[in-house]
Coordinates of C-alpha atoms and ligand atoms in Angstrom, one line a residue:
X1 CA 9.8 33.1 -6.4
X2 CA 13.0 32.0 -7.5
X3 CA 15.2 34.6 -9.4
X4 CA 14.9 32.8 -12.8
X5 CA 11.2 33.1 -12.6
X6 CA 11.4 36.9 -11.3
X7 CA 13.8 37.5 -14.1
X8 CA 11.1 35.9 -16.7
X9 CA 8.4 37.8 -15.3
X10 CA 10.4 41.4 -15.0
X11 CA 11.4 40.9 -19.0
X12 CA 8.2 40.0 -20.0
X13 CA 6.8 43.3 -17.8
X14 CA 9.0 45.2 -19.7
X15 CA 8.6 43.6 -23.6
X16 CA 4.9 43.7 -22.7
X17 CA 5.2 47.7 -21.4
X18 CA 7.5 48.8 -23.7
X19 CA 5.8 48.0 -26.9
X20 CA 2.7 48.7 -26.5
X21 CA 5.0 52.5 -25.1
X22 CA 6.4 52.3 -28.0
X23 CA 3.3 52.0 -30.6
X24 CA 1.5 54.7 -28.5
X25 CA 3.5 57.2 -28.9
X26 CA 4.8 55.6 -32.9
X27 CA 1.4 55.9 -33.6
X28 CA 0.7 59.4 -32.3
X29 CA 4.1 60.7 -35.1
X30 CA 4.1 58.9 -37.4
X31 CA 3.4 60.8 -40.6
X32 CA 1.1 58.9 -42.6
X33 CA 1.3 59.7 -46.9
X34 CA -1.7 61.3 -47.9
X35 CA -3.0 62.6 -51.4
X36 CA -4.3 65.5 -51.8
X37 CA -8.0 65.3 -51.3
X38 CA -7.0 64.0 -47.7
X39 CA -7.3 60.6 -48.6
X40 CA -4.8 57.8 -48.5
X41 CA -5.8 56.9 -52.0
X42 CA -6.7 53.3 -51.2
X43 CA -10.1 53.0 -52.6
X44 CA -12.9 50.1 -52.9
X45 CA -15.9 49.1 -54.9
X46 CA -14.4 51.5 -57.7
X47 CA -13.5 54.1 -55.8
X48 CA -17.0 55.1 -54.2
X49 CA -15.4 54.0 -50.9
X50 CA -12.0 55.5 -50.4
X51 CA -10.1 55.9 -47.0
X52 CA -9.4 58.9 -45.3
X53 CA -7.2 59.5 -42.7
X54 CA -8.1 60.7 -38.8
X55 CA -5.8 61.3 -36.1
X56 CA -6.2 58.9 -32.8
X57 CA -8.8 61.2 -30.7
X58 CA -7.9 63.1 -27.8
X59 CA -10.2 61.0 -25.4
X60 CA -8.6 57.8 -27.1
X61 CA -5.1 59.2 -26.3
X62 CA -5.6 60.7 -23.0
X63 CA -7.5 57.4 -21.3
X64 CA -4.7 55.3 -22.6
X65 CA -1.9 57.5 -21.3
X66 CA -3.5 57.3 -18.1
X67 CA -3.7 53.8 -18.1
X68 CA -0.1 54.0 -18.5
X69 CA 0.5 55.6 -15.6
X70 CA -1.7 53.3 -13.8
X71 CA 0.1 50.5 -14.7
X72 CA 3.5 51.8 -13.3
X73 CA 2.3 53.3 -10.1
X74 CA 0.6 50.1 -9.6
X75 CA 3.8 48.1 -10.5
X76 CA 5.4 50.2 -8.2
X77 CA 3.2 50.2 -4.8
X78 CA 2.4 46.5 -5.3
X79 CA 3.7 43.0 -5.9
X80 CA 3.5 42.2 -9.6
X81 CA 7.0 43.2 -11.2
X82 CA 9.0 39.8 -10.5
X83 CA 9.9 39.6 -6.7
X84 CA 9.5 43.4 -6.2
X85 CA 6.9 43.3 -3.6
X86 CA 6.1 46.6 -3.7
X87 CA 6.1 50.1 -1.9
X88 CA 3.1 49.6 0.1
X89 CA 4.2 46.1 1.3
X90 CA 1.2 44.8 0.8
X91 CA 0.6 41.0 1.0
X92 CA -1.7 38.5 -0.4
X93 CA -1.1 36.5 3.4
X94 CA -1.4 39.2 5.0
X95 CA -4.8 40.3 3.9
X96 CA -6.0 36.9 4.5
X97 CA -5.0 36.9 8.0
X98 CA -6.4 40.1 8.5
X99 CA -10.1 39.2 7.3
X100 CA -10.3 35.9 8.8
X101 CA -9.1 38.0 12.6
X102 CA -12.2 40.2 11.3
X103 CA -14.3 37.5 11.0
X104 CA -13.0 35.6 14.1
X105 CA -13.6 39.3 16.2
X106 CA -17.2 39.4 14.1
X107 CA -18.3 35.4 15.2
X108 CA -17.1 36.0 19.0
X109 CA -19.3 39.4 18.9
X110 CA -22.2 37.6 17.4
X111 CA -21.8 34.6 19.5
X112 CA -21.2 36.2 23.1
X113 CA -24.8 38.2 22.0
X114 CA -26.3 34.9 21.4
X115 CA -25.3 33.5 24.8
X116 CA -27.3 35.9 26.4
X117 CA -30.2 34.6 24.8
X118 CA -32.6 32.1 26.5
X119 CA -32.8 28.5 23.9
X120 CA -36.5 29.6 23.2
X121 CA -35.2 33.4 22.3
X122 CA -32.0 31.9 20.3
X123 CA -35.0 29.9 18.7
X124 CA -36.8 33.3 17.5
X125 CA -33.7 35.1 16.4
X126 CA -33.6 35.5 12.3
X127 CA -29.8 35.7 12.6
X128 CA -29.2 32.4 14.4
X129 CA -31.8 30.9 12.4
X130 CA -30.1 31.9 9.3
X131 CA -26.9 30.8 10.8
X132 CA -28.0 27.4 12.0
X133 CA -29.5 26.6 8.9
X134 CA -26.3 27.3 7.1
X135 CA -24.7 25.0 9.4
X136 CA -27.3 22.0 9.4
X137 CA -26.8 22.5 5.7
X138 CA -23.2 22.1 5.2
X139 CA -22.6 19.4 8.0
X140 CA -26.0 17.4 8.7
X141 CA -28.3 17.5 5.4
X142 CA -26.7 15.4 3.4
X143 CA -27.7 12.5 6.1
X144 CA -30.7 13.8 7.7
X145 CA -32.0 15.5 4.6
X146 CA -32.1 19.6 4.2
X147 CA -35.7 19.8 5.9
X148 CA -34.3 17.6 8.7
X149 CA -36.8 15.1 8.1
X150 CA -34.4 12.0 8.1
X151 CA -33.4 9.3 5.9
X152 CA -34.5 5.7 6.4
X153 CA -32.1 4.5 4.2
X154 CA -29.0 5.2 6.7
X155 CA -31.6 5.0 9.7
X156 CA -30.5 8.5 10.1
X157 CA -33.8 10.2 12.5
X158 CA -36.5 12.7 12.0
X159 CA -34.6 15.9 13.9
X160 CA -37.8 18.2 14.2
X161 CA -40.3 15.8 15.7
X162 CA -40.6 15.3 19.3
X163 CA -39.3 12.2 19.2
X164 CA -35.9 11.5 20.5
X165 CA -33.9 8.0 20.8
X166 CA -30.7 9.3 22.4
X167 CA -32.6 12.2 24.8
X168 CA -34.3 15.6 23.2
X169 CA -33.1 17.8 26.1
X170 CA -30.4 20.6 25.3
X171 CA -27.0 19.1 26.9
X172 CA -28.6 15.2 25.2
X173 CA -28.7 16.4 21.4
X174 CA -25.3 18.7 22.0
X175 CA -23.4 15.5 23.0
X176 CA -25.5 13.4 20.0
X177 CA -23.9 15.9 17.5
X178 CA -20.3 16.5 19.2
X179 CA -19.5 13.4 20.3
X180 CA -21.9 11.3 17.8
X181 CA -24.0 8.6 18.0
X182 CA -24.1 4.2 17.4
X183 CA -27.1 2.0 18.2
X184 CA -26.4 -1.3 17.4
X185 CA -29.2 -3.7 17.2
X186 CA -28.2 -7.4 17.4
X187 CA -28.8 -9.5 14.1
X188 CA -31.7 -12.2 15.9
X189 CA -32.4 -13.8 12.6
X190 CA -31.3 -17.3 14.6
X191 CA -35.1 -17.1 16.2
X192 CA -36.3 -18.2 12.7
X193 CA -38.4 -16.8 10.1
X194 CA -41.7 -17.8 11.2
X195 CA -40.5 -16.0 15.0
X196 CA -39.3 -12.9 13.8
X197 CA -42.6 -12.6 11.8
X198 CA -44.9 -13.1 14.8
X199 CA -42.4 -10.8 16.9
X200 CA -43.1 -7.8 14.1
X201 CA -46.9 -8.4 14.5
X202 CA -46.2 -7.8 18.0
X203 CA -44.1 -4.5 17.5
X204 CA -46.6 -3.4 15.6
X205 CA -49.5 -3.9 18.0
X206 CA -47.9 -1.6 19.8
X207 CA -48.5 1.1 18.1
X208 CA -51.6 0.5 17.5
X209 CA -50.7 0.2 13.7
X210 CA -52.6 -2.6 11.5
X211 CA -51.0 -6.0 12.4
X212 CA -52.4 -9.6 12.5
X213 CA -53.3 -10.2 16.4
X214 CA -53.1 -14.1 16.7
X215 CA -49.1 -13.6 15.4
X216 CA -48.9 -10.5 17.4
X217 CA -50.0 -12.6 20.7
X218 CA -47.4 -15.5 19.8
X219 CA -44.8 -12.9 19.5
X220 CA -45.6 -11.2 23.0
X221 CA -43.4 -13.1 24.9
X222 CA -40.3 -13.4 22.8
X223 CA -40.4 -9.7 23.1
X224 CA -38.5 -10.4 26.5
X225 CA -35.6 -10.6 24.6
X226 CA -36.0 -7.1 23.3
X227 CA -37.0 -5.5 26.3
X228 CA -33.3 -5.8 27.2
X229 CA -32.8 -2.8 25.5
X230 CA -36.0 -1.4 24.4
X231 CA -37.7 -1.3 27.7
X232 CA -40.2 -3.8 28.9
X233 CA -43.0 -1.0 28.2
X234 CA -41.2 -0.8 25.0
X235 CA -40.5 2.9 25.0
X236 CA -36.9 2.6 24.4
X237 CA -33.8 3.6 26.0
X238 CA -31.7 6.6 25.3
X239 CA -28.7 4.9 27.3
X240 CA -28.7 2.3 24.3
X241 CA -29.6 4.1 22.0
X242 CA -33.1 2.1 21.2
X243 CA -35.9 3.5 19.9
X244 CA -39.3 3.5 21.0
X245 CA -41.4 1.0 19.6
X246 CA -45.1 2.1 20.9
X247 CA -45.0 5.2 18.8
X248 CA -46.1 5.7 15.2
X249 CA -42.4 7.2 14.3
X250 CA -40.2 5.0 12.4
X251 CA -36.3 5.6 11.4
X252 CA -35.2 2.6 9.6
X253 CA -39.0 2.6 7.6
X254 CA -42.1 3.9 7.3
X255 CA -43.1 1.4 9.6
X256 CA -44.0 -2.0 7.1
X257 CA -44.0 -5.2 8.5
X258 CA -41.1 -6.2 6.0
X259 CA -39.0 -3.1 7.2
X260 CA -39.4 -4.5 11.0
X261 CA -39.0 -8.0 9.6
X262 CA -35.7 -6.9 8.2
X263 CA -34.4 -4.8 11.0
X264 CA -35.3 -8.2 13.8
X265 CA -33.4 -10.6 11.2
X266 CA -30.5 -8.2 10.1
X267 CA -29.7 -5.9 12.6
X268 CA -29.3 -2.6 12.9
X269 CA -26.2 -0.4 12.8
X270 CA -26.8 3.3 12.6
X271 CA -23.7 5.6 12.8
X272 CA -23.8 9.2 13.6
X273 CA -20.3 10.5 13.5
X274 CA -18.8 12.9 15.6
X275 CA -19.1 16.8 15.2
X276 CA -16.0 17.8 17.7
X277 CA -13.3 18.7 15.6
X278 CA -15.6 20.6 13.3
X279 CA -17.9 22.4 15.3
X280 CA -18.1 23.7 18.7
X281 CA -20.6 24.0 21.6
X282 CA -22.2 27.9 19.8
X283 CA -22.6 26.0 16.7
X284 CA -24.5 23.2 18.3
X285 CA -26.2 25.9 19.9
X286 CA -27.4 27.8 16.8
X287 CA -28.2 24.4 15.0
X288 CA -30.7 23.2 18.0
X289 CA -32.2 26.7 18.0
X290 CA -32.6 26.4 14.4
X291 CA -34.2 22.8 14.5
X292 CA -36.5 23.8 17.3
X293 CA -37.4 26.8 14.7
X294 CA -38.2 24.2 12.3
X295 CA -40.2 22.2 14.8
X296 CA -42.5 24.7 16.2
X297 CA -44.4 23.8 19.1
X298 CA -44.7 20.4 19.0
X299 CA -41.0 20.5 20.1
X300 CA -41.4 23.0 23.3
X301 CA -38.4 22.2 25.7
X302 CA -38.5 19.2 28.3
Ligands
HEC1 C1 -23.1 10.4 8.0 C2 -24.5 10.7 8.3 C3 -24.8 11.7 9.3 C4 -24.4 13.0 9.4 C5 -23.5 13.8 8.4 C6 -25.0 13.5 10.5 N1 -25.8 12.6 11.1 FE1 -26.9 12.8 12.8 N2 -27.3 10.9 12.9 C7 -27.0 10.0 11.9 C8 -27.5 8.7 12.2 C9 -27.3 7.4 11.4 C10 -28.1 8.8 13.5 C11 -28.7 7.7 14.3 C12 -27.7 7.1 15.2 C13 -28.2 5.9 15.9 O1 -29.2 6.1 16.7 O2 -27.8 4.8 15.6 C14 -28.0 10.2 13.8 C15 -28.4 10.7 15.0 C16 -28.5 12.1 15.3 C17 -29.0 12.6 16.5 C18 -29.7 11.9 17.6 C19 -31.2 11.9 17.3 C20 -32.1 11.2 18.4 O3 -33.2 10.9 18.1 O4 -31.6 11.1 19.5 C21 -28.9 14.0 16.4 C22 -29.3 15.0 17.4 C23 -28.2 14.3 15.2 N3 -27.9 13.1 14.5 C24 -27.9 15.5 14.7 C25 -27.0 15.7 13.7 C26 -26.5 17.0 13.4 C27 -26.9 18.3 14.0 C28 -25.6 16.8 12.3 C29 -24.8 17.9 11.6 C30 -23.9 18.6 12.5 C31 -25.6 15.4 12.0 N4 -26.5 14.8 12.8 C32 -24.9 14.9 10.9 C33 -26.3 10.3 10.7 C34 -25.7 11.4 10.4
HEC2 C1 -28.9 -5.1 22.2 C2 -30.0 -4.2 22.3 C3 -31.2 -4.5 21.4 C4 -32.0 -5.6 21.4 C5 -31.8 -6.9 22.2 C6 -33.0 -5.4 20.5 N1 -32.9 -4.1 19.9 FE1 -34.1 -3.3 18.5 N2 -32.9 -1.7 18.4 C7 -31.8 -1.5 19.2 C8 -31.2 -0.3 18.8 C9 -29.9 0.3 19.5 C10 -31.9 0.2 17.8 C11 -31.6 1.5 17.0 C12 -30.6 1.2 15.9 C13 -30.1 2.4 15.2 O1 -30.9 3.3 14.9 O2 -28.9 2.5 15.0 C14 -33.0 -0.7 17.5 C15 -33.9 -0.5 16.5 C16 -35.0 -1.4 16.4 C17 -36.1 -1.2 15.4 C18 -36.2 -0.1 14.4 C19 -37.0 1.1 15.0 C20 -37.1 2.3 14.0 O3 -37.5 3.3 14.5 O4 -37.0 2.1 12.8 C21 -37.0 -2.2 15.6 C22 -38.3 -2.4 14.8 C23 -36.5 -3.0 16.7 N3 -35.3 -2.5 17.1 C24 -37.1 -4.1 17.1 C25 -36.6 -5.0 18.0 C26 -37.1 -6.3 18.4 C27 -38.5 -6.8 17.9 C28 -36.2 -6.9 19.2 C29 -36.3 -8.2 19.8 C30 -36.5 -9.3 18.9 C31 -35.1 -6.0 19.4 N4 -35.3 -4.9 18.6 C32 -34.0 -6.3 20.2 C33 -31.3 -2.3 20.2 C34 -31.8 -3.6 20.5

C-alpha cells in the first residue's frame, strides 16, 4: 500500500471512529429541554400524542461501548488501520499458505492410504468414490457427460461399459487420460457413394444389427481397406486407436446406417486431450476406481 492510500485509509479510520466517539458519548450528556410533565412538548394529532423523553438504555450503551473497544483492539492486533499490519502479524498470505500445506499434508495422508488399496478395494471405498467423482466432474463431464455415458457428438466413448478402443486395463486408461488420446479415421469418400453405402451394410452385418445383405455382401471385400486398422476380424485395434466394429457399441452414433455412412465418407477425428499438467497418476487412480464403481460388474478387471 502506498503511503498516500495508508494515509487516506488511517484519516478515514479516524473521521469514521471519532464521530461516531463523539455522538456516543454527546448523546449520553447532552441535556435535553423538557417541560414539566416530562415531555418535550412536541405533540401530534392535537396533542393526544406527545413525546416524552428516555435516556439511551444501559444494554444500548454498554453493547456499544464494547463494540468500541472491539474495534480498537482489533485495529490494533490486525491489519486494517492503513499499512499498520498489526500486533499479531497476521497475514492474509500467510494463512493461505498455511491451509493449502494443510491440505497438501491432508491429500498425501489420504492418498498414501489409498495406495494400499487393491483397484477393486479403491473401487469400494465411499471416500475415493466421492473423490473420483468430484474429479470426473470438474475435468471429464463436460465431454463424456456427468454419468460417463459419452457423447456422440465429439465421438467422445462410453467410460463405464466394457468396451474399450484404446485398452480397458489399469496402466491403458491412466495413459488415455494423462497423455490423451487421437484416432484419426481417413476421409474414403473417393470410393463413391454407392461404395461406402454397401461398405456400411457390411459394418453392420457385423454386428448382427439390421442391414440389407445383398449390399452388405458387395461391401465385404472393400472392407480390406479397413482391416488396415480395424483388424481383419474387425475387432479393432487399441494401437490405432480403432474401434471395434462387431459389437453393438457405437461412439460416433447410435449405430444408423447414415451415422456409419458419414463417418466412411468424412472421416473421423476424435481428440482426447491430455490430463498431465492437471492431474497426476492418484487422481487417475481415484477417477478409474470411481468409473469402475459406476460400471459394476460388467467392468470386472482384465
Ligand atoms: C475435450 C473433450 C474431452 C475431455 C474434457 C475428456 N475427454 Fe476423454 N476422450 C475424449 C474423446 C473425443 C475421446 C476419444 C478419442 C479417440 O479415440 O479418438 C476420449 C477418450 C477417452 C478414453 C479412452 C476410452 C477408450 O475407449 O479407450 C478415456 C479413458 C478417457 N477419454 C477418459 C477421460 C477422463 C478420465 C477425462 C477427465 C480427466 C477425460 N477423458 C476428459 C474427449 C474428452
Ligand atoms: C487409418 C486407419 C483406419 C482406416 C483405414 C479405417 N478406419 Fe474406421 N476408424 C479408425 C479410427 C482411429 C476410428 C476412431 C476414430 C475416433 O474415435 O477418433 C475409426 C472409427 C470408425 C467408425 C466409427 C465407430 C464408432 O464406434 O462410432 C466406423 C463405423 C468405421 N471406423 C468404419 C470404417 C470403415 C468401414 C472403414 C473402411 C472403409 C474404415 N473405418 C477404415 C481408423 C480407420
Amino acid at each position: 500500500m502506498s503511503t498516500f492510500w495508508s494515509l487516506w485509509v488511517m484519516a478515514l479510520v479516524v473521521f469514521n471512529l471519532g464521530l461516531t466517539l463523539f455522538l456516543f458519548s454527546w448523546a449520553r450528556k447532552v441535556e435535553i429541554p423538557t417541560l414539566e410533565d416530562g415531555t418535550t412538548g412536541h405533540v401530534w394529532a392535537h396533542g393526544v400524542l406527545r413525546e416524552s423523553v428516555r435516556r439511551l438504555p444501559g444494554w444500548w450503551v454498554i453493547t456499544s461501548a464494547g463494540m468500541f473497544v472491539f474495534a480498537f483492539v482489533y485495529l490494533l492486533l490486525y491489519p486494517g488501520f492503513g499499512a499498520w499490519k498489526g500486533l499479531l502479524g497476521w497475514t492474509q498470505h500467510e494463512q493461505h499458505a498455511t491451509q493449502v500445506a494443510l491440505n497438501d499434508a491432508n491429500v498425501a495422508e489420504l492418498n498414501s492410504r489409498f495406495a494400499q488399496l487393491s483397484p477393486e478395494q479403491l473401487a469400494a471405498n465411499p471416500l475415493a468414490q466421492q473423490i473420483g467423482e468430484r474429479l470426473f466432474i470438474d475435468n471429464c463431464a463436460a465431454c463424456h457427460q456427468r454419468n460417463a455415458r459419452g457423447n456422440p457428438l465429439l465421438g467422445a466413448p462410453n467410460l463405464v461399459d466394457d468396451d474399450w478402443t484404446w485398452g480397458g486395463d489399469d496402466a491403458s486408461i491412466t495413459t488415455s487420460i494423462l497423455e490423451g488420446r487421437q484416432g484419426l479415421m481417413p476421409p474414403l469418400g473417393s470410393l463413391g457413394a454407392d461404395t461406402v453405402t454397401d461398405l456400411a451394410h457390411y459394418v453392420l452385418s457385423l454386428s448382427g444389427a439390421p442391414h440389407d445383405a445383398a449390399r452388405a455382401t458387395n461391401g465385404q471385400p472393400g472392407f480390406a481397406l479397413c482391416s488396415a486398422c480395424h483388424g481383419s476380424d474387425a475387432k479393432g485395434n487399441p494401437i490405432m486407436g480403432a474401434p471395434n466394429l462387431t459389437d453393438s457399441t457405437w461412439t460416433w452414433s447410435k449405430g444408423d446406417l447414415p451415422a456409419i455412412e458419414r463417418a466412411i465418407t468424412d472421416g473421423l477425428h476424435g481428440v482426447m486431450p491430455a490430463w498431465k499438467a492437471r492431474l497426476n497418476q492418484d487422481d487417475t487412480r481415484v477417477i478409474i476406481a470411481w468409473l469402475r464403481s459406476q460400471s459394476g460388474d460388467r467392468l470386472a478387471r482384465r
